Amino acid sequence: MTGSSWSKEKVVIVGGAVVGSFVAYFLQEMGFRGQIQIVERDPTYRFSSTALSAASIPTQFGCRVNVRMSLFGAEFFRNIKDCFGPDADIGFHENGYLILGAATDAEVRTVSLAMQRGEGAEILALDPDQLLARFPWLNVDGIGLGTFGVRNEGWFDAWSLLSLIRSRVRSGGGEYISAEVQSFLLSSGRVEGVQLSNGQTLGSDCCVTAAGALSGRLMRNLGIALPVSPRKRTVFAVKAPLSDCAFPMLFDTTGAWIRPGGAGFICGVAPPADSDPGAEGDYEPQHELFEETVWPALAHRIPALEQLRLERSWAGHYEINALDHNGVIGPHDEIENLIFATGFSGHGVMHAPAAGRGVAELILRGRYEMLDLSELGYGRIRAGAPLHEPVVY
Ligand SMILES: Cc1cc2nc3c(=O)[nH]c(=O)nc-3n(C[C@H](O)[C@H](O)[C@H](O)COP(=O)(O)OP(=O)(O)OC[C@H]3O[C@@H](n4cnc5c(N)ncnc54)[C@H](O)[C@@H]3O)c2cc1C
């Protein structure tokens, strides 16, 4: 990465949701006074993953870099008023993640736990009796171990976060342009600008791809292989006879999850891997998942949920990186002023602050300073050398 030798007058960011906006935010925070243009095809954000997300944050990941990115995000969310003033509110509920595991998983989980704690995550390991003492509404049948983050984990409001960051970027002189980037202008192995759907051409010294689930498609126009594509995830909003005040984000052994949200709870489950096709343009909720999987699993784990009432559902897209379920951050290996910030595979809202900071450091300083994100670089995509994240929610 030789970013420090670039001219850095004009940065174009493709995609103006949470990741793209955090890149712009940190460029400004770090003193960049050049032009920042953020191109967003859908200014309502109706179909952006950010707006449709469950906006939760665990520190319990298998890859060290993800634990670090979550800790960075949690710190940012906790201190939001310090940066944005006393009225700033993203509804950060630090209620923890409770991840339940069968006895057979306990050994693997304990190894991950040691790594997570070593990084500063504050996670308790609870046996069934301890789980019942803390969460008396739980059915602990078949559970060997539960891990629970007492700090740095929970959920927040992604829309409020996006609004806050966008308005700060705008007031710092960043320009959001409503258009679609259709192609990149390449010359001598560099991106010289982008061509927009409205006929405009934007010149750039550096171009950041933060186009979420459509990033892979966008890169195909350039002949660049980026295995990032949309996969549908459905969220169900329910009313249930449970108190939501100390309720955590709970992950069952079946993969079903539930947390407080809105006037009740939200819940969901990933579809089976063999029926999880590309979903471009498809936002129809997968209703059958509720009756067939989510409700039975959750009612078994939390008997009070036999009484729940389904209120509504929606579907959005995970931007799945098929190589290893991890983000792709950093420059393309041949086009050094084309920088990726995408492919977060369902952890992009929580990791947007860390990704934004990292990309801003690369652009302005030519190296990572606060967090080393180099293992998430494009080189592993080229080499087909995955950095597998085993904890995929
Ligand atoms: C149901 C669901 C639950 C989730 N739960 C969580 C969670 O609990 N925690 C978490 O951290 N993450 C979660 N995620 C994932 C998270 O939402 C994403 O990782 C994150 O929003 C990615 O942000 P982004 O800015 O990269 O992408 P997006 O929010 O999708 O934004 C990309 C933007 O780029 C724009 N765009 C695309 N192509 C172009 C183009 N050619 N020109 C101009 N603009 C373009 C799009 O319109 C879009 O607004 C969830 C996602 C879903 C769908």
JSON list of C-alpha atoms in Angstrom, two decimals, residues 7-162:
[
{"chain": "A", "resi": 7, "resn": "SER", "atom": "CA", "xyz": [-2.43, 13.11, -4.50]},
{"chain": "A", "resi": 8, "resn": "LYS", "atom": "CA", "xyz": [-5.45, 13.18, -2.20]},
{"chain": "A", "resi": 9, "resn": "GLU", "atom": "CA", "xyz": [-7.66, 15.99, -3.26]},
{"chain": "A", "resi": 10, "resn": "LYS", "atom": "CA", "xyz": [-10.75, 14.05, -4.32]},
{"chain": "A", "resi": 11, "resn": "VAL", "atom": "CA", "xyz": [-12.21, 10.92, -2.77]},
{"chain": "A", "resi": 12, "resn": "VAL", "atom": "CA", "xyz": [-15.27, 9.25, -4.29]},
{"chain": "A", "resi": 13, "resn": "ILE", "atom": "CA", "xyz": [-17.16, 6.73, -2.17]},
{"chain": "A", "resi": 14, "resn": "VAL", "atom": "CA", "xyz": [-19.61, 4.36, -3.87]},
{"chain": "A", "resi": 15, "resn": "GLY", "atom": "CA", "xyz": [-22.46, 3.64, -1.44]},
{"chain": "A", "resi": 16, "resn": "GLY", "atom": "CA", "xyz": [-23.66, 6.12, 1.14]},
{"chain": "A", "resi": 17, "resn": "ALA", "atom": "CA", "xyz": [-25.01, 3.87, 3.89]},
{"chain": "A", "resi": 18, "resn": "VAL", "atom": "CA", "xyz": [-23.24, 3.08, 7.13]},
{"chain": "A", "resi": 19, "resn": "VAL", "atom": "CA", "xyz": [-19.87, 1.88, 5.81]},
{"chain": "A", "resi": 20, "resn": "GLY", "atom": "CA", "xyz": [-19.43, 4.55, 3.14]},
{"chain": "A", "resi": 21, "resn": "SER", "atom": "CA", "xyz": [-20.54, 7.26, 5.55]},
{"chain": "A", "resi": 22, "resn": "PHE", "atom": "CA", "xyz": [-18.09, 6.13, 8.24]},
{"chain": "A", "resi": 23, "resn": "VAL", "atom": "CA", "xyz": [-15.24, 6.27, 5.75]},
{"chain": "A", "resi": 24, "resn": "ALA", "atom": "CA", "xyz": [-16.19, 9.88, 4.98]},
{"chain": "A", "resi": 25, "resn": "TYR", "atom": "CA", "xyz": [-16.64, 10.68, 8.67]},
{"chain": "A", "resi": 26, "resn": "PHE", "atom": "CA", "xyz": [-13.19, 9.46, 9.65]},
{"chain": "A", "resi": 27, "resn": "LEU", "atom": "CA", "xyz": [-11.53, 11.16, 6.68]},
{"chain": "A", "resi": 28, "resn": "GLN", "atom": "CA", "xyz": [-12.94, 14.43, 7.98]},
{"chain": "A", "resi": 29, "resn": "GLU", "atom": "CA", "xyz": [-12.13, 13.60, 11.62]},
{"chain": "A", "resi": 30, "resn": "MET", "atom": "CA", "xyz": [-8.53, 12.92, 10.62]},
{"chain": "A", "resi": 31, "resn": "GLY", "atom": "CA", "xyz": [-8.23, 16.33, 9.01]},
{"chain": "A", "resi": 32, "resn": "PHE", "atom": "CA", "xyz": [-8.86, 15.62, 5.33]},
{"chain": "A", "resi": 33, "resn": "ARG", "atom": "CA", "xyz": [-9.87, 18.91, 3.73]},
{"chain": "A", "resi": 34, "resn": "GLY", "atom": "CA", "xyz": [-10.20, 17.76, 0.12]},
{"chain": "A", "resi": 35, "resn": "GLN", "atom": "CA", "xyz": [-13.41, 16.89, -1.71]},
{"chain": "A", "resi": 36, "resn": "ILE", "atom": "CA", "xyz": [-15.48, 13.92, -0.56]},
{"chain": "A", "resi": 37, "resn": "GLN", "atom": "CA", "xyz": [-18.28, 12.80, -2.85]},
{"chain": "A", "resi": 38, "resn": "ILE", "atom": "CA", "xyz": [-20.49, 9.93, -1.73]},
{"chain": "A", "resi": 39, "resn": "VAL", "atom": "CA", "xyz": [-22.62, 8.43, -4.48]},
{"chain": "A", "resi": 40, "resn": "GLU", "atom": "CA", "xyz": [-25.80, 6.70, -3.33]},
{"chain": "A", "resi": 41, "resn": "ARG", "atom": "CA", "xyz": [-28.28, 5.14, -5.78]},
{"chain": "A", "resi": 42, "resn": "ASP", "atom": "CA", "xyz": [-31.12, 5.02, -3.23]},
{"chain": "A", "resi": 43, "resn": "PRO", "atom": "CA", "xyz": [-31.27, 8.18, -1.11]},
{"chain": "A", "resi": 44, "resn": "THR", "atom": "CA", "xyz": [-34.25, 6.75, 0.84]},
{"chain": "A", "resi": 45, "resn": "TYR", "atom": "CA", "xyz": [-32.02, 3.80, 1.92]},
{"chain": "A", "resi": 46, "resn": "ARG", "atom": "CA", "xyz": [-35.15, 1.68, 1.68]},
{"chain": "A", "resi": 47, "resn": "PHE", "atom": "CA", "xyz": [-33.29, -1.40, 0.48]},
{"chain": "A", "resi": 48, "resn": "SER", "atom": "CA", "xyz": [-29.93, -0.78, 2.11]},
{"chain": "A", "resi": 49, "resn": "SER", "atom": "CA", "xyz": [-28.81, -3.52, 4.47]},
{"chain": "A", "resi": 50, "resn": "THR", "atom": "CA", "xyz": [-28.11, -0.83, 7.04]},
{"chain": "A", "resi": 51, "resn": "ALA", "atom": "CA", "xyz": [-31.76, 0.24, 7.29]},
{"chain": "A", "resi": 52, "resn": "LEU", "atom": "CA", "xyz": [-33.04, -3.36, 7.33]},
{"chain": "A", "resi": 53, "resn": "SER", "atom": "CA", "xyz": [-30.48, -4.67, 9.80]},
{"chain": "A", "resi": 54, "resn": "ALA", "atom": "CA", "xyz": [-30.97, -6.06, 13.31]},
{"chain": "A", "resi": 55, "resn": "ALA", "atom": "CA", "xyz": [-28.12, -3.72, 14.36]},
{"chain": "A", "resi": 56, "resn": "SER", "atom": "CA", "xyz": [-26.69, -5.88, 17.08]},
{"chain": "A", "resi": 57, "resn": "ILE", "atom": "CA", "xyz": [-23.11, -6.15, 18.24]},
{"chain": "A", "resi": 58, "resn": "PRO", "atom": "CA", "xyz": [-21.33, -9.13, 19.80]},
{"chain": "A", "resi": 59, "resn": "THR", "atom": "CA", "xyz": [-17.66, -9.43, 20.66]},
{"chain": "A", "resi": 60, "resn": "GLN", "atom": "CA", "xyz": [-17.90, -13.21, 20.49]},
{"chain": "A", "resi": 61, "resn": "PHE", "atom": "CA", "xyz": [-16.24, -13.92, 17.14]},
{"chain": "A", "resi": 62, "resn": "GLY", "atom": "CA", "xyz": [-13.82, -16.63, 16.07]},
{"chain": "A", "resi": 63, "resn": "CYS", "atom": "CA", "xyz": [-11.43, -14.26, 14.26]},
{"chain": "A", "resi": 64, "resn": "ARG", "atom": "CA", "xyz": [-9.37, -11.97, 16.44]},
{"chain": "A", "resi": 65, "resn": "VAL", "atom": "CA", "xyz": [-9.73, -9.07, 14.02]},
{"chain": "A", "resi": 66, "resn": "ASN", "atom": "CA", "xyz": [-13.52, -9.20, 14.35]},
{"chain": "A", "resi": 67, "resn": "VAL", "atom": "CA", "xyz": [-13.30, -9.10, 18.14]},
{"chain": "A", "resi": 68, "resn": "ARG", "atom": "CA", "xyz": [-11.10, -6.02, 17.87]},
{"chain": "A", "resi": 69, "resn": "MET", "atom": "CA", "xyz": [-13.45, -4.34, 15.38]},
{"chain": "A", "resi": 70, "resn": "SER", "atom": "CA", "xyz": [-16.41, -4.99, 17.67]},
{"chain": "A", "resi": 71, "resn": "LEU", "atom": "CA", "xyz": [-14.60, -3.53, 20.67]},
{"chain": "A", "resi": 72, "resn": "PHE", "atom": "CA", "xyz": [-13.78, -0.45, 18.60]},
{"chain": "A", "resi": 73, "resn": "GLY", "atom": "CA", "xyz": [-17.44, -0.15, 17.55]},
{"chain": "A", "resi": 74, "resn": "ALA", "atom": "CA", "xyz": [-18.78, -0.62, 21.08]},
{"chain": "A", "resi": 75, "resn": "GLU", "atom": "CA", "xyz": [-16.49, 2.09, 22.41]},
{"chain": "A", "resi": 76, "resn": "PHE", "atom": "CA", "xyz": [-17.65, 4.42, 19.65]},
{"chain": "A", "resi": 77, "resn": "PHE", "atom": "CA", "xyz": [-21.34, 3.70, 20.30]},
{"chain": "A", "resi": 78, "resn": "ARG", "atom": "CA", "xyz": [-20.97, 4.05, 24.08]},
{"chain": "A", "resi": 79, "resn": "ASN", "atom": "CA", "xyz": [-19.32, 7.45, 23.73]},
{"chain": "A", "resi": 80, "resn": "ILE", "atom": "CA", "xyz": [-21.58, 8.77, 20.99]},
{"chain": "A", "resi": 81, "resn": "LYS", "atom": "CA", "xyz": [-22.61, 11.82, 23.02]},
{"chain": "A", "resi": 82, "resn": "ASP", "atom": "CA", "xyz": [-18.97, 12.84, 23.50]},
{"chain": "A", "resi": 83, "resn": "CYS", "atom": "CA", "xyz": [-18.58, 13.09, 19.72]},
{"chain": "A", "resi": 84, "resn": "PHE", "atom": "CA", "xyz": [-22.02, 14.33, 18.72]},
{"chain": "A", "resi": 85, "resn": "GLY", "atom": "CA", "xyz": [-23.39, 16.20, 21.74]},
{"chain": "A", "resi": 86, "resn": "PRO", "atom": "CA", "xyz": [-25.90, 15.42, 24.50]},
{"chain": "A", "resi": 87, "resn": "ASP", "atom": "CA", "xyz": [-28.87, 15.00, 22.15]},
{"chain": "A", "resi": 88, "resn": "ALA", "atom": "CA", "xyz": [-27.20, 12.26, 20.13]},
{"chain": "A", "resi": 89, "resn": "ASP", "atom": "CA", "xyz": [-28.98, 8.98, 20.79]},
{"chain": "A", "resi": 90, "resn": "ILE", "atom": "CA", "xyz": [-28.52, 5.73, 18.91]},
{"chain": "A", "resi": 91, "resn": "GLY", "atom": "CA", "xyz": [-30.36, 3.65, 21.54]},
{"chain": "A", "resi": 92, "resn": "PHE", "atom": "CA", "xyz": [-27.32, 1.55, 22.44]},
{"chain": "A", "resi": 93, "resn": "HIS", "atom": "CA", "xyz": [-28.55, -1.18, 24.80]},
{"chain": "A", "resi": 94, "resn": "GLU", "atom": "CA", "xyz": [-25.55, -2.94, 26.27]},
{"chain": "A", "resi": 95, "resn": "ASN", "atom": "CA", "xyz": [-27.65, -5.96, 27.33]},
{"chain": "A", "resi": 96, "resn": "GLY", "atom": "CA", "xyz": [-25.16, -8.56, 26.11]},
{"chain": "A", "resi": 97, "resn": "TYR", "atom": "CA", "xyz": [-25.24, -11.55, 23.77]},
{"chain": "A", "resi": 98, "resn": "LEU", "atom": "CA", "xyz": [-26.15, -14.88, 25.28]},
{"chain": "A", "resi": 99, "resn": "ILE", "atom": "CA", "xyz": [-24.87, -17.64, 23.01]},
{"chain": "A", "resi": 100, "resn": "LEU", "atom": "CA", "xyz": [-25.98, -21.14, 23.96]},
{"chain": "A", "resi": 101, "resn": "GLY", "atom": "CA", "xyz": [-23.96, -24.21, 23.08]},
{"chain": "A", "resi": 102, "resn": "ALA", "atom": "CA", "xyz": [-24.35, -27.96, 23.41]},
{"chain": "A", "resi": 103, "resn": "ALA", "atom": "CA", "xyz": [-21.99, -29.83, 25.73]},
{"chain": "A", "resi": 104, "resn": "THR", "atom": "CA", "xyz": [-20.14, -31.18, 22.67]},
{"chain": "A", "resi": 105, "resn": "ASP", "atom": "CA", "xyz": [-19.20, -27.61, 21.61]},
{"chain": "A", "resi": 106, "resn": "ALA", "atom": "CA", "xyz": [-17.81, -26.61, 24.99]},
{"chain": "A", "resi": 107, "resn": "GLU", "atom": "CA", "xyz": [-14.15, -27.32, 24.21]},
{"chain": "A", "resi": 108, "resn": "VAL", "atom": "CA", "xyz": [-14.08, -25.27, 21.00]},
{"chain": "A", "resi": 109, "resn": "ARG", "atom": "CA", "xyz": [-16.01, -22.46, 22.65]},
{"chain": "A", "resi": 110, "resn": "THR", "atom": "CA", "xyz": [-13.55, -22.34, 25.54]},
{"chain": "A", "resi": 111, "resn": "VAL", "atom": "CA", "xyz": [-10.61, -21.82, 23.16]},
{"chain": "A", "resi": 112, "resn": "SER", "atom": "CA", "xyz": [-12.40, -18.94, 21.44]},
{"chain": "A", "resi": 113, "resn": "LEU", "atom": "CA", "xyz": [-13.34, -17.50, 24.81]},
{"chain": "A", "resi": 114, "resn": "ALA", "atom": "CA", "xyz": [-9.71, -17.31, 25.88]},
{"chain": "A", "resi": 115, "resn": "MET", "atom": "CA", "xyz": [-8.83, -15.42, 22.69]},
{"chain": "A", "resi": 116, "resn": "GLN", "atom": "CA", "xyz": [-11.80, -13.04, 23.06]},
{"chain": "A", "resi": 117, "resn": "ARG", "atom": "CA", "xyz": [-10.96, -12.30, 26.69]},
{"chain": "A", "resi": 118, "resn": "GLY", "atom": "CA", "xyz": [-7.31, -11.80, 25.73]},
{"chain": "A", "resi": 119, "resn": "GLU", "atom": "CA", "xyz": [-8.46, -9.03, 23.39]},
{"chain": "A", "resi": 120, "resn": "GLY", "atom": "CA", "xyz": [-10.41, -7.33, 26.17]},
{"chain": "A", "resi": 121, "resn": "ALA", "atom": "CA", "xyz": [-13.90, -8.78, 25.65]},
{"chain": "A", "resi": 122, "resn": "GLU", "atom": "CA", "xyz": [-15.78, -9.21, 28.91]},
{"chain": "A", "resi": 123, "resn": "ILE", "atom": "CA", "xyz": [-17.51, -12.55, 28.58]},
{"chain": "A", "resi": 124, "resn": "LEU", "atom": "CA", "xyz": [-18.81, -14.92, 31.21]},
{"chain": "A", "resi": 125, "resn": "ALA", "atom": "CA", "xyz": [-18.93, -18.69, 30.72]},
{"chain": "A", "resi": 126, "resn": "LEU", "atom": "CA", "xyz": [-22.06, -20.03, 32.40]},
{"chain": "A", "resi": 127, "resn": "ASP", "atom": "CA", "xyz": [-22.99, -23.64, 33.11]},
{"chain": "A", "resi": 128, "resn": "PRO", "atom": "CA", "xyz": [-26.69, -24.63, 33.09]},
{"chain": "A", "resi": 129, "resn": "ASP", "atom": "CA", "xyz": [-27.22, -23.80, 36.79]},
{"chain": "A", "resi": 130, "resn": "GLN", "atom": "CA", "xyz": [-25.60, -20.42, 36.40]},
{"chain": "A", "resi": 131, "resn": "LEU", "atom": "CA", "xyz": [-27.66, -19.78, 33.27]},
{"chain": "A", "resi": 132, "resn": "LEU", "atom": "CA", "xyz": [-30.86, -20.53, 35.15]},
{"chain": "A", "resi": 133, "resn": "ALA", "atom": "CA", "xyz": [-29.87, -18.30, 38.04]},
{"chain": "A", "resi": 134, "resn": "ARG", "atom": "CA", "xyz": [-29.36, -15.37, 35.68]},
{"chain": "A", "resi": 135, "resn": "PHE", "atom": "CA", "xyz": [-32.06, -16.14, 33.10]},
{"chain": "A", "resi": 136, "resn": "PRO", "atom": "CA", "xyz": [-34.83, -18.02, 34.94]},
{"chain": "A", "resi": 137, "resn": "TRP", "atom": "CA", "xyz": [-37.12, -18.06, 31.88]},
{"chain": "A", "resi": 138, "resn": "LEU", "atom": "CA", "xyz": [-34.68, -20.32, 30.00]},
{"chain": "A", "resi": 139, "resn": "ASN", "atom": "CA", "xyz": [-35.06, -24.05, 29.33]},
{"chain": "A", "resi": 140, "resn": "VAL", "atom": "CA", "xyz": [-31.49, -25.36, 29.64]},
{"chain": "A", "resi": 141, "resn": "ASP", "atom": "CA", "xyz": [-32.20, -28.87, 28.24]},
{"chain": "A", "resi": 142, "resn": "GLY", "atom": "CA", "xyz": [-29.28, -29.92, 26.04]},
{"chain": "A", "resi": 143, "resn": "ILE", "atom": "CA", "xyz": [-27.18, -26.88, 26.94]},
{"chain": "A", "resi": 144, "resn": "GLY", "atom": "CA", "xyz": [-23.59, -27.46, 28.06]},
{"chain": "A", "resi": 145, "resn": "LEU", "atom": "CA", "xyz": [-22.33, -23.90, 28.11]},
{"chain": "A", "resi": 146, "resn": "GLY", "atom": "CA", "xyz": [-23.65, -20.39, 27.62]},
{"chain": "A", "resi": 147, "resn": "THR", "atom": "CA", "xyz": [-21.38, -17.43, 27.00]},
{"chain": "A", "resi": 148, "resn": "PHE", "atom": "CA", "xyz": [-22.60, -13.98, 27.88]},
{"chain": "A", "resi": 149, "resn": "GLY", "atom": "CA", "xyz": [-20.98, -10.62, 27.20]},
{"chain": "A", "resi": 150, "resn": "VAL", "atom": "CA", "xyz": [-21.49, -8.32, 30.15]},
{"chain": "A", "resi": 151, "resn": "ARG", "atom": "CA", "xyz": [-20.08, -5.29, 28.32]},
{"chain": "A", "resi": 152, "resn": "ASN", "atom": "CA", "xyz": [-19.56, -4.15, 24.72]},
{"chain": "A", "resi": 153, "resn": "GLU", "atom": "CA", "xyz": [-22.42, -6.27, 23.41]},
{"chain": "A", "resi": 154, "resn": "GLY", "atom": "CA", "xyz": [-26.04, -5.52, 22.66]},
{"chain": "A", "resi": 155, "resn": "TRP", "atom": "CA", "xyz": [-27.86, -3.55, 19.98]},
{"chain": "A", "resi": 156, "resn": "PHE", "atom": "CA", "xyz": [-28.59, -0.05, 18.77]},
{"chain": "A", "resi": 157, "resn": "ASP", "atom": "CA", "xyz": [-30.62, 1.81, 16.19]},
{"chain": "A", "resi": 158, "resn": "ALA", "atom": "CA", "xyz": [-28.86, 1.65, 12.82]},
{"chain": "A", "resi": 159, "resn": "TRP", "atom": "CA", "xyz": [-31.01, 4.34, 11.24]},
{"chain": "A", "resi": 160, "resn": "SER", "atom": "CA", "xyz": [-30.21, 6.85, 14.00]},
{"chain": "A", "resi": 161, "resn": "LEU", "atom": "CA", "xyz": [-26.53, 6.01, 13.67]},
{"chain": "A", "resi": 162, "resn": "LEU", "atom": "CA", "xyz": [-26.60, 6.49, 9.89]}
]
